[in-house]
XYZ file of C-alpha atoms in Angstrom:
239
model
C 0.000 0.000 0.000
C 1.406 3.132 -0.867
C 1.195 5.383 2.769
C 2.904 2.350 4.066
C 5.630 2.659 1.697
C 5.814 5.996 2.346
C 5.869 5.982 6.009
C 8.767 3.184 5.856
C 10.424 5.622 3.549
C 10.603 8.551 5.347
C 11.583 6.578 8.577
C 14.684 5.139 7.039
C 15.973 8.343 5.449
C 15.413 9.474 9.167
C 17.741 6.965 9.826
C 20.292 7.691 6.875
C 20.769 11.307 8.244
C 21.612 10.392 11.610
C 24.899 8.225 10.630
C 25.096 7.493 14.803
C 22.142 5.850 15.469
C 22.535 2.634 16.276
C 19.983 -0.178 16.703
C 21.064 -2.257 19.549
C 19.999 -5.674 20.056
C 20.785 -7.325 23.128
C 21.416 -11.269 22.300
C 21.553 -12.229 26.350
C 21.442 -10.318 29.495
C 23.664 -13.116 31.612
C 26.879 -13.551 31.228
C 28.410 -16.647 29.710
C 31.478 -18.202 28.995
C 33.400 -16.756 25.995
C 33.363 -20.080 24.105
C 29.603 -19.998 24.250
C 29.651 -16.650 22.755
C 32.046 -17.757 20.110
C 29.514 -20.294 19.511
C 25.829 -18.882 20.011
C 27.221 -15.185 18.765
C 28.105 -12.476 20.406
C 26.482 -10.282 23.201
C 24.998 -7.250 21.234
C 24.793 -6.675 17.498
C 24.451 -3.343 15.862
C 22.672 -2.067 12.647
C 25.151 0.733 11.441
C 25.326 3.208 8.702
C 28.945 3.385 7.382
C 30.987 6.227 6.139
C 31.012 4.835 3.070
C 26.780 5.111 2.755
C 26.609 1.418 3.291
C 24.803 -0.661 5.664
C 26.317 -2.965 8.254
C 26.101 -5.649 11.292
C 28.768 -5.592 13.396
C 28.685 -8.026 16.789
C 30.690 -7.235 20.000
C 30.788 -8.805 23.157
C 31.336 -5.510 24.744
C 29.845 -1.739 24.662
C 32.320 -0.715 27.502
C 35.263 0.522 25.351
C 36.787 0.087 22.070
C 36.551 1.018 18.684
C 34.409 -0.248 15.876
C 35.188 0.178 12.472
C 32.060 -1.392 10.270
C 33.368 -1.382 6.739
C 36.713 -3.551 8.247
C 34.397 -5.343 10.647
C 31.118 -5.598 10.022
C 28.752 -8.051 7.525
C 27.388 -5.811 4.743
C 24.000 -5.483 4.033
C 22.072 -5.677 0.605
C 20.195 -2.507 1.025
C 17.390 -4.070 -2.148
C 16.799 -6.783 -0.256
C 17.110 -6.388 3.331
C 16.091 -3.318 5.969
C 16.432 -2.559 9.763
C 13.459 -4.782 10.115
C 15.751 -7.619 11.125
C 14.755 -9.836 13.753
C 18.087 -11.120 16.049
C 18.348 -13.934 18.859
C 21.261 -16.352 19.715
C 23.339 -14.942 17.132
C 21.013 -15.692 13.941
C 19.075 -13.302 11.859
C 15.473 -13.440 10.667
C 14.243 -11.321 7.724
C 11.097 -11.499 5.618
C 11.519 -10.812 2.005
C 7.820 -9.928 0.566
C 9.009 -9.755 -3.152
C 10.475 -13.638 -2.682
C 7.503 -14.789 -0.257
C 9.729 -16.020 2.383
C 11.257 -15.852 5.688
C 14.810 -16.594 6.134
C 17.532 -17.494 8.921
C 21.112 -15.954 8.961
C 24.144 -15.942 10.548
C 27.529 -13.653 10.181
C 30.212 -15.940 8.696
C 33.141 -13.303 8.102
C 32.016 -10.663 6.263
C 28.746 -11.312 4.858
C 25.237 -12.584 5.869
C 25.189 -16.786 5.219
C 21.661 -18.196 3.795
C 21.107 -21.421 6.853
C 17.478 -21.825 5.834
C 14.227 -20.233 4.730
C 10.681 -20.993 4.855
C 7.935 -19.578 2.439
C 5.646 -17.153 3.893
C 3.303 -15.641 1.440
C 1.014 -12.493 1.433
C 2.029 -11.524 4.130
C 3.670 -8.525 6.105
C 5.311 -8.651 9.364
C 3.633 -6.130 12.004
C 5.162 -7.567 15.000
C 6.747 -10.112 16.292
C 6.824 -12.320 19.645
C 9.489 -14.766 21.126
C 7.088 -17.432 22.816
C 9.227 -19.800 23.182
C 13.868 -20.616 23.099
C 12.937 -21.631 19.404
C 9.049 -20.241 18.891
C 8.667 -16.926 17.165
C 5.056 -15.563 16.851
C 4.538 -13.476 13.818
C 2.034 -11.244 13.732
C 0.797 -9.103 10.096
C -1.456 -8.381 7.604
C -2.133 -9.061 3.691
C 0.398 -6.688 1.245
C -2.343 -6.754 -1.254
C -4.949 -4.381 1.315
C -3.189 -4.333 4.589
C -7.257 -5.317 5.735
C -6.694 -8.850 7.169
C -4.960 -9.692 10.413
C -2.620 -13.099 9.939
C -0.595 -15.184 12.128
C 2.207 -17.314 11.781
C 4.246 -19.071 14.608
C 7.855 -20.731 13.312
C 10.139 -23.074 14.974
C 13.117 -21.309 13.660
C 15.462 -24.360 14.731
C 14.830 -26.054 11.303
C 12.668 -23.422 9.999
C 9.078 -25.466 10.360
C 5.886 -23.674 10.302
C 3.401 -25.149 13.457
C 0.215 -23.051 12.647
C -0.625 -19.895 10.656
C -3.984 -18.713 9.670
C -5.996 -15.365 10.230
C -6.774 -13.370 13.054
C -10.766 -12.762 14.155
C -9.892 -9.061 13.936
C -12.361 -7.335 12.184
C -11.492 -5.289 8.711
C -11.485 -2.153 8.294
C -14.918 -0.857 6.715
C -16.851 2.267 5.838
C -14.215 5.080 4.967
C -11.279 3.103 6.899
C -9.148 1.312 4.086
C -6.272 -0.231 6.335
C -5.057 -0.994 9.626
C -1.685 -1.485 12.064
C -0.689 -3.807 14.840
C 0.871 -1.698 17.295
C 1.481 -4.191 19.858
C 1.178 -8.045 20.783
C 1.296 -9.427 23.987
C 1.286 -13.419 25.678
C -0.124 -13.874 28.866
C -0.246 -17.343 29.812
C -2.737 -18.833 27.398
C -3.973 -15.006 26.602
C -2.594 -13.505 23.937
C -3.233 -9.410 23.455
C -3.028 -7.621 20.143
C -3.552 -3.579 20.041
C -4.347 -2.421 16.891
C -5.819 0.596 15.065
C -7.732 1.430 11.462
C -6.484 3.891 9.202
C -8.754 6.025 6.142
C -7.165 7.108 2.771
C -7.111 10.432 1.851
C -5.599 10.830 -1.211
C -2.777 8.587 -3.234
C 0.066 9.741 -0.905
C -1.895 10.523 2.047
C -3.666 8.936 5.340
C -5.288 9.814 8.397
C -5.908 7.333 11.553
C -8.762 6.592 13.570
C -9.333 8.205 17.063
C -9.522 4.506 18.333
C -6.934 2.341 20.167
C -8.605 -1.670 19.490
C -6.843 -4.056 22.074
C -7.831 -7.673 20.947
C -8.170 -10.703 23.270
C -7.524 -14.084 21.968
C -6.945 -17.625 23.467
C -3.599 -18.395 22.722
C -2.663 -21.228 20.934
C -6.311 -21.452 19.565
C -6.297 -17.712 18.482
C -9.792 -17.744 19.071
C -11.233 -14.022 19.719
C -12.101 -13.239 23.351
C -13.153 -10.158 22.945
C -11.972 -6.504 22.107
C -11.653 -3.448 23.864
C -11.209 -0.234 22.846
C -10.111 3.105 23.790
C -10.726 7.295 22.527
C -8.338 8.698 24.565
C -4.714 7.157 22.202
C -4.774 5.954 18.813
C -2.008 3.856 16.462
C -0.878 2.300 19.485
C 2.769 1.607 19.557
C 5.354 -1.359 19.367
């Protein structure tokens, strides 16, 4: 949808501009042996703009001290293909390509971003995502070709097996709203929250968003819909 490309647009040349921002993802908060490291990755990686316009990973075991330098040290991204919408944990990397219809696992071998496996995903376009488990990841979206339908998908990103997927009892947008977000997922035992919002269309390059805040119960693994809440006083709640 075309305010959705737009938004992502204008987010990442927000980015671009700021050539210090750094999106920090912590692998572990204990401390482990530094074999384990070696093996499982290393404590934080970082998403960096390079001097040289570029964009890099670069893993460290340590943000105390030191100096990074991420066209020597970092894997190299393929801008076409791959954004800051990277998911990280245990050293491996999980990224969605819509054009290709599939999710895929990497990890840093030298200088570069190594294929280990991918699974297909189709229509669909990640919103958020949830860890519900070592190997689990909950995937939460909607359809590219309206952004209309709420879809799950949970992976066991071990070998890359789908267990379930199917859509969300969310209802559509209707009337004069067009589209809607995910803003937020949440697990609770066997409760699992999604907030969500509905947006209208203005115009080819323009959108507006609903006054509403939607918070949607479902039993969790059955994703069958509780019921939903909702709330005037915040609207396109966020991640």
């Amino acid at each position: 949808m075309q305010e959705k490309t737009i938004y992502k647009s204008v987010k990442k040349v927000i980015l671009l501009l700021t050539s210090a921002t750094l999106s920090l993802f912590l692998y572990s908060c204990s401390q482990q042996p530094e074999t384990s490291n070696m093996l499982a990755g290393k404590n934080y990686s970082m998403y960096i703009l390079g001097k040289d316009g570029k964009e890099y990973i670069v893993e460290t075991n340590s943000l105390d001290s030191g100096k990074i330098l991420p066209e020597q040290q970092g894997a190299m991204l393929d801008a076409k293909a791959m954004d800051r919408d990277i998911i990280v944990k245990d050293g491996s990397y999980y990224h969605l390509n819509r054009k290709k219809a599939k999710l895929s696992k990497y990890n840093v071998q030298k200088d570069s971003l190594h294929t280990v496996a991918s699974i297909p995903l189709k229509d669909f376009s990640i919103e958020n995502y949830l860890w519900v488990g070592k190997d689990s990841l909950l995937l939460t979206g909607l359809d590219i070709k309206g952004f209309k339908q709420a879809k799950y998908v949970l992976i066991e990103t071990g070998k890359m097996d789908l267990l379930s997927s199917g859509s969300l009892a969310i209802p559509q947008p209707s009337g004069k709203l067009t589209s809607m977000s995910i803003g937020f997922v949440e697990l609770r035992k066997n409760h699992f929250f999604v907030g969500y919002t509905y947006h209208q269309q203005l115009s080819s390059s323009n959108y507006t968003t609903s006054d509403t805040t939607y918070i949607a119960e479902l039993g969790y693994p059955q994703m069958n819909l509780l019921k939903i809440d909702k709330d005037t006083r915040s609207t396109y709640p966020g991640a």
